[in-house]
CSV table of C-alpha atoms in Angstrom, one decimal:
chain,number,residue,atom,x,y,z
K,1,MET,CA,78.0,72.9,164.3
K,2,THR,CA,79.0,70.7,161.4
K,3,SER,CA,80.1,71.4,157.8
K,4,THR,CA,79.5,68.6,155.4
K,5,LEU,CA,82.2,67.9,152.8
K,6,ILE,CA,80.7,66.9,149.6
K,7,SER,CA,83.6,66.3,147.2
K,8,SER,CA,87.3,66.6,147.1
K,9,ILE,CA,88.9,66.6,143.6
K,10,CYS,CA,92.0,68.1,141.9
K,11,LYS,CA,91.4,69.8,138.6
K,12,GLN,CA,94.7,71.5,138.1
K,13,PHE,CA,98.2,71.5,139.4
K,14,LEU,CA,99.0,73.0,142.8
K,15,LEU,CA,95.4,72.8,143.9
K,16,LEU,CA,92.8,70.7,145.7
K,17,ILE,CA,89.2,71.8,144.9
K,18,TYR,CA,86.4,70.7,147.2
K,19,SER,CA,82.9,71.9,148.1
K,20,PHE,CA,80.8,71.8,151.1
K,21,ASP,CA,77.3,72.6,152.3
K,22,SER,CA,76.6,75.9,153.8
K,23,LEU,CA,75.3,75.9,157.4
K,24,THR,CA,71.8,77.0,158.2
K,25,SER,CA,71.4,80.0,160.5
K,26,LEU,CA,69.7,77.8,163.1
K,27,ILE,CA,72.9,75.8,163.8
K,28,CYS,CA,75.5,78.6,163.0
K,29,LEU,CA,75.1,80.1,166.5
K,30,GLY,CA,76.4,83.4,165.3
K,31,CYS,CA,77.7,85.2,162.2
K,32,LEU,CA,79.7,82.9,160.0
K,33,ARG,CA,83.2,84.4,159.6
K,34,GLY,CA,84.8,81.7,157.4
K,35,VAL,CA,86.0,78.1,157.1
K,36,PHE,CA,89.3,76.4,157.3
K,37,HIS,CA,90.6,73.0,156.2
K,38,LEU,CA,93.0,70.4,157.5
K,39,CYS,CA,95.2,68.4,155.1
K,40,ASN,CA,97.1,65.6,156.8
K,41,LYS,CA,99.4,63.1,155.2
K,42,MET,CA,98.2,59.6,155.9
K,43,GLU,CA,99.8,56.2,155.6
K,44,GLU,CA,99.0,54.7,152.2
K,45,ASP,CA,96.6,52.0,152.2
K,46,ASP,CA,97.0,49.7,149.3
K,47,SER,CA,93.4,48.5,149.5
K,48,THR,CA,92.0,51.9,149.0
K,49,HIS,CA,93.0,54.3,146.1
K,50,TYR,CA,91.4,57.6,145.4
K,51,GLU,CA,92.8,58.7,142.1
K,52,LEU,CA,93.5,62.4,141.9
K,53,ILE,CA,95.1,64.6,139.2
K,54,LEU,CA,98.4,66.0,140.3
K,55,GLY,CA,98.2,68.9,142.7
K,56,GLY,CA,100.9,70.8,144.6
K,57,LEU,CA,101.2,68.1,147.2
K,58,LYS,CA,103.4,65.1,147.4
K,59,ALA,CA,103.1,62.9,144.4
K,60,GLU,CA,101.5,59.5,144.8
K,61,THR,CA,100.5,60.2,148.4
K,62,LEU,CA,97.2,59.6,150.3
K,63,TYR,CA,95.7,62.6,152.0
K,64,SER,CA,92.9,63.2,154.4
K,65,VAL,CA,90.9,66.5,153.8
K,66,SER,CA,88.2,67.9,156.2
K,67,VAL,CA,86.6,71.2,156.8
K,68,ALA,CA,85.0,73.1,159.6
K,69,ALA,CA,83.2,76.4,160.1
K,70,TYR,CA,84.1,79.0,162.7
K,71,THR,CA,82.4,82.0,164.2
K,72,THR,CA,83.5,84.6,166.8
K,73,LYS,CA,82.4,82.0,169.3
K,74,GLY,CA,84.9,79.5,168.2
K,75,ASP,CA,85.5,76.6,165.8
K,76,GLY,CA,82.8,74.2,164.8
K,77,ALA,CA,83.0,70.4,164.4
K,78,HIS,CA,85.1,68.9,161.5
K,79,SER,CA,83.2,67.3,158.7
K,80,LYS,CA,83.8,63.6,157.9
K,81,ALA,CA,87.3,63.4,156.4
K,82,LYS,CA,87.6,62.7,152.7
K,83,LEU,CA,90.6,60.7,151.5
K,84,VAL,CA,92.3,61.8,148.3
K,85,GLN,CA,95.1,59.9,146.5
K,86,THR,CA,97.4,62.1,144.4
K,87,THR,CA,98.7,60.7,141.1
K,88,GLY,CA,102.2,60.7,139.6
K,89,ILE,CA,103.8,63.9,138.2
K,90,VAL,CA,104.1,64.3,134.5
K,91,PRO,CA,107.4,66.2,133.4
K,92,GLY,CA,107.5,69.6,131.9
K,93,PRO,CA,108.8,70.3,128.4
K,94,PRO,CA,112.3,69.1,127.7
K,95,SER,CA,114.9,71.4,126.1
K,96,LEU,CA,115.0,71.0,122.4
K,97,TRP,CA,117.5,72.1,119.6
K,98,VAL,CA,117.2,71.5,116.0
K,99,ARG,CA,120.0,72.4,113.7
K,100,PRO,CA,120.8,71.7,109.9
K,101,GLY,CA,123.1,68.9,109.2
K,102,SER,CA,124.8,68.0,106.0
K,103,ASP,CA,123.0,67.9,102.7
K,104,SER,CA,119.2,67.5,103.5
K,105,SER,CA,119.3,66.4,107.0
K,106,VAL,CA,118.8,68.0,110.5
K,107,VAL,CA,120.3,67.0,113.8
K,108,VAL,CA,117.8,67.0,116.8
K,109,ARG,CA,119.3,67.3,120.3
K,110,TRP,CA,117.5,67.5,123.7
K,111,ALA,CA,118.0,67.6,127.4
K,112,PRO,CA,115.6,66.5,130.3
K,113,PRO,CA,113.2,69.0,131.8
K,114,ARG,CA,114.2,70.8,134.8
K,115,ASP,CA,114.0,69.2,138.2
K,116,CYS,CA,113.7,65.8,136.5
K,117,SER,CA,116.0,62.8,136.9
K,118,GLU,CA,117.0,59.8,134.9
K,119,THR,CA,116.9,57.5,137.9
K,120,ALA,CA,113.9,56.6,140.2
K,121,SER,CA,112.5,59.2,142.5
K,122,ASP,CA,113.3,59.2,146.1
K,123,SER,CA,110.8,58.5,149.0
K,124,GLN,CA,109.8,62.2,148.9
K,125,GLY,CA,108.6,61.9,145.3
K,126,THR,CA,111.2,64.2,143.8
K,127,PRO,CA,112.7,64.5,141.3
K,128,VAL,CA,110.4,63.2,138.5
K,129,GLU,CA,111.8,60.1,136.9
K,130,ILE,CA,112.2,60.3,133.1
K,131,ARG,CA,111.4,57.1,131.4
K,132,GLY,CA,111.7,58.0,127.8
K,133,TYR,CA,111.1,60.6,125.1
K,134,ARG,CA,108.8,60.8,122.1
K,135,LEU,CA,109.7,62.9,119.0
K,136,GLN,CA,107.1,63.8,116.3
K,137,PHE,CA,108.1,65.7,113.1
K,138,GLY,CA,106.6,66.5,109.7
K,139,LEU,CA,106.0,69.2,107.1
K,140,LYS,CA,104.6,72.4,108.7
K,141,ASN,CA,100.7,72.8,108.3
K,142,THR,CA,100.2,69.1,107.5
K,143,SER,CA,98.8,66.2,109.5
K,144,SER,CA,101.2,63.7,108.3
K,145,ASN,CA,103.8,63.2,111.1
K,146,THR,CA,106.5,60.7,112.0
K,147,THR,CA,106.7,59.4,115.5
K,148,VAL,CA,109.9,58.0,117.0
K,149,ASP,CA,110.3,56.8,120.7
K,150,PHE,CA,113.6,57.0,122.5
K,151,THR,CA,114.9,55.7,125.8
K,152,HIS,CA,115.7,58.0,128.6
K,153,ARG,CA,119.5,57.9,127.9
K,154,GLU,CA,119.2,58.9,124.3
K,155,ARG,CA,120.0,62.5,123.6
K,156,ASN,CA,120.1,63.1,119.7
K,157,PHE,CA,118.7,61.9,116.4
K,158,THR,CA,119.5,62.7,112.8
K,159,VAL,CA,116.6,63.0,110.3
K,160,ARG,CA,117.7,62.5,106.7
K,161,ASP,CA,116.3,62.9,103.2
K,162,LEU,CA,114.2,66.0,104.0
K,163,SER,CA,112.8,68.1,101.2
K,164,PRO,CA,115.2,71.2,100.6
K,165,GLY,CA,113.3,74.5,100.9
K,166,SER,CA,110.5,73.1,103.0
K,167,THR,CA,109.7,73.9,106.6
K,168,TYR,CA,109.4,71.2,109.2
K,169,LEU,CA,107.9,71.2,112.7
K,170,PHE,CA,109.5,69.1,115.4
K,171,ALA,CA,107.8,68.4,118.8
K,172,LEU,CA,109.4,66.5,121.7
K,173,SER,CA,108.0,65.4,125.0
K,174,ALA,CA,109.4,63.4,128.0
K,175,LYS,CA,107.7,60.5,129.7
K,176,SER,CA,107.4,59.7,133.4
K,177,ARG,CA,105.5,56.9,135.1
K,178,ALA,CA,102.3,59.1,134.9
K,179,GLY,CA,102.6,59.6,131.1
K,180,TYR,CA,103.9,62.1,128.7
K,181,GLY,CA,104.3,65.7,129.8
K,182,GLY,CA,104.7,69.1,128.3
K,183,VAL,CA,105.7,69.5,124.6
K,184,ALA,CA,108.6,71.5,123.3
K,185,GLN,CA,108.3,72.6,119.7
K,186,GLN,CA,110.8,74.0,117.1
K,187,GLU,CA,110.4,74.5,113.3
K,188,ILE,CA,113.2,74.7,110.8
K,189,THR,CA,113.5,75.5,107.0
K,190,ILE,CA,115.7,73.0,105.2
K,191,PRO,CA,118.3,75.1,103.3
K,192,MET,CA,118.9,74.4,99.5
K,193,PHE,CA,122.3,73.6,98.3
K,194,PRO,CA,123.6,73.2,94.7
K,195,PRO,CA,124.0,69.6,93.5
K,196,SER,CA,127.0,67.9,95.3
K,197,GLY,CA,127.4,65.4,92.4
K,198,TYR,CA,127.7,65.6,88.6
K,199,PRO,CA,125.9,63.9,85.7
K,200,LYS,CA,127.5,60.7,84.5
K,201,LEU,CA,128.7,60.9,80.9
K,202,ALA,CA,128.5,57.6,79.0
K,203,ASP,CA,131.8,56.3,77.8
K,204,PHE,CA,130.5,55.5,74.2
K,205,LEU,CA,129.5,58.3,71.9
K,206,ASN,CA,128.7,58.7,68.2
K,207,ALA,CA,131.3,60.8,66.2
K,208,THR,CA,131.4,62.0,62.6
K,209,CYS,CA,133.9,64.3,60.9
K,210,CYS,CA,132.1,67.4,62.4
K,211,SER,CA,129.9,66.3,65.3
K,212,LEU,CA,129.8,64.5,68.6
K,213,GLN,CA,126.7,62.8,70.1
K,214,PHE,CA,126.9,61.8,73.7
K,215,SER,CA,124.4,60.9,76.6
K,216,TRP,CA,124.4,61.0,80.3
K,217,LEU,CA,122.6,60.0,83.6
K,218,PRO,CA,121.6,62.6,86.2
K,219,PRO,CA,123.3,62.9,89.5
K,220,ALA,CA,122.4,60.3,92.2
K,221,PRO,CA,119.3,61.4,94.2
K,222,ASN,CA,121.3,61.9,97.3
K,223,GLU,CA,123.7,64.2,95.3
K,224,SER,CA,120.9,66.3,93.5
K,225,ASN,CA,119.8,68.2,96.7
K,226,GLY,CA,116.5,68.9,95.1
K,227,VAL,CA,115.0,68.9,91.6
K,228,ILE,CA,117.4,69.2,88.7
K,229,THR,CA,116.3,72.3,86.7
K,230,GLU,CA,118.9,72.3,83.8
K,231,TYR,CA,122.2,71.1,82.4
K,232,THR,CA,125.2,73.0,81.2
K,233,VAL,CA,127.4,71.4,78.5
K,234,ALA,CA,130.9,72.9,78.2
K,235,TYR,CA,133.3,71.8,75.3
K,236,LYS,CA,136.6,73.0,73.8
K,237,GLN,CA,139.3,71.8,71.4
K,238,ALA,CA,141.8,69.8,73.3
K,239,ALA,CA,145.4,71.3,73.6
K,240,ALA,CA,147.7,70.1,70.9
K,241,PRO,CA,151.2,69.1,71.9
K,242,ARG,CA,153.9,71.7,71.3
K,243,LEU,CA,157.5,70.7,70.7
K,244,SER,CA,160.0,72.4,73.0
K,245,THR,CA,163.5,73.5,71.8
K,246,ASP,CA,164.9,72.2,75.0
K,247,PRO,CA,165.9,68.6,74.4
K,248,ALA,CA,165.7,67.9,78.2
K,249,SER,CA,162.0,68.8,78.3
K,250,SER,CA,159.0,67.0,77.1
K,251,ALA,CA,156.4,68.2,74.7
K,252,LEU,CA,154.2,71.0,76.1
K,253,PRO,CA,150.6,71.4,75.4
K,254,THR,CA,149.4,74.4,73.3
K,255,PRO,CA,147.1,76.6,75.3
K,256,SER,CA,143.5,76.1,74.1
K,257,ALA,CA,140.6,78.6,73.7
K,258,PRO,CA,138.0,79.1,76.4
K,259,PRO,CA,135.2,76.4,76.3
K,260,TRP,CA,131.9,76.9,74.6
K,261,SER,CA,128.8,76.3,76.9
K,262,ILE,CA,125.3,75.3,76.1
K,263,THR,CA,122.3,75.2,78.4
K,264,LEU,CA,119.9,72.3,78.1
K,265,PRO,CA,116.5,71.5,79.8
K,266,ALA,CA,116.5,69.0,82.7
K,267,SER,CA,114.3,66.6,80.5
K,268,ASP,CA,117.3,66.1,78.1
K,269,SER,CA,119.6,63.1,78.5
K,270,SER,CA,121.6,63.3,75.2
K,271,TYR,CA,123.0,66.0,73.0
K,272,THR,CA,124.8,66.5,69.6
K,273,ILE,CA,127.5,69.0,69.2
K,274,LEU,CA,127.6,70.2,65.6
K,275,GLY,CA,130.0,72.4,63.6
K,276,LEU,CA,133.3,70.8,64.8
K,277,ASN,CA,136.5,70.3,62.9
K,278,HIS,CA,137.4,66.9,61.6
K,279,SER,CA,140.3,64.8,63.0
K,280,THR,CA,140.2,67.0,66.0
K,281,ALA,CA,140.3,66.1,69.7
K,282,TYR,CA,137.7,67.8,72.0
K,283,GLU,CA,137.2,68.0,75.7
K,284,VAL,CA,133.5,67.7,76.9
K,285,GLN,CA,132.1,68.3,80.4
K,286,LEU,CA,128.6,68.4,81.8
K,287,ARG,CA,127.0,69.8,85.2
K,288,ALA,CA,123.6,69.9,86.6
K,289,HIS,CA,121.7,72.8,88.2
K,290,ASN,CA,118.9,73.1,90.8
K,291,LYS,CA,117.2,76.2,92.3
K,292,ALA,CA,120.3,76.8,94.5
K,293,GLY,CA,122.8,76.9,91.5
K,294,PRO,CA,125.1,74.9,89.5
K,295,GLY,CA,126.9,71.7,90.7
K,296,PRO,CA,130.4,70.6,89.9
K,297,PHE,CA,131.4,69.6,86.3
K,298,SER,CA,131.8,66.0,85.4
K,299,PRO,CA,135.4,64.6,84.7
K,300,THR,CA,136.6,65.6,81.2
K,301,LEU,CA,135.5,63.3,78.3
K,302,LEU,CA,138.1,63.5,75.6
K,303,CYS,CA,136.9,62.5,72.2
K,304,LEU,CA,138.0,62.7,68.6
K,305,THR,CA,136.0,63.6,65.4
K,306,LEU,CA,136.6,61.5,62.3
K,307,ALA,CA,138.6,62.3,59.2
K,308,PHE,CA,136.8,64.5,56.7
K,309,ASP,CA,136.5,62.0,53.9
K,310,THR,CA,134.8,59.4,56.0
K,311,GLY,CA,131.4,61.1,56.5
K,312,ARG,CA,130.0,58.0,58.0
K,313,PRO,CA,128.8,58.0,61.6
K,314,ARG,CA,130.0,55.2,63.9
K,315,GLU,CA,130.2,54.4,67.5
K,316,HIS,CA,133.3,55.9,69.0
K,317,LEU,CA,134.9,55.2,72.4
K,318,SER,CA,136.2,58.2,74.2
K,319,THR,CA,139.9,58.4,74.5
K,320,SER,CA,140.1,59.3,78.2
K,321,LYS,CA,138.4,60.9,81.2
K,322,HIS,CA,140.3,63.1,83.6
């Protein structure tokens, strides 16, 4: 009584799948009660390789598989053995952490999958050797991704210049000799911050007896933290020196009124303040806004209007910045 083994292949982890011919009733010699298989580890023969997807057996090991039928009368003859070569094991998903960094950046950290090693596997085939990592990231729901490969010793990576307010998807997989394994995923929304820098006021301005015209440059891109939505101009009359009756003390400044403020669109890069007093010092500051709020004010630009009888505009250098 012989059962014929047709094929022996592995289609999924922890499993060998094989098929065989049913026995005819003429050679069964009784009611067929079942079959059993023998799976014996063989010495590897370098000249013969039977590639097999990873199963629950030893990785990279040559096996012999045979089947036999049995009845109430006893066991039947074994089929011709089928040799099966298991392949290497791919690692599972690594541990992945994605956290916001400074400004518009995120810090990506990871750890090896469980039951994996950074060194070569032993003669028993465990644990799995990690040979590197692959990180892919991009805007969520888009097909445009950036891919970065790392060595098995690297554990973190900083991604900079991301778009504030946008959601990104990060995917990481570990690599063994057999290839890349399971993927760990995490998404993160980049927080928005107000501008960390201020607009750069030009040193030169045009002054008349009752107006000041000045211009500026927006904050640097890495200080804008997003798109600039508007500007605020703040100006006030500079404090005049006040003489003290105490000869040991120096002149004290006279307290000034609160500043006036003007909101300007983001498209503006210059402005003229009208209705000022002649021969008067003014302090001018400027700050930028984005969707998250206002940034810091620029250093004070101290400038002086002309005498009333001049009435002729001219280029005027600011007195100081502080």
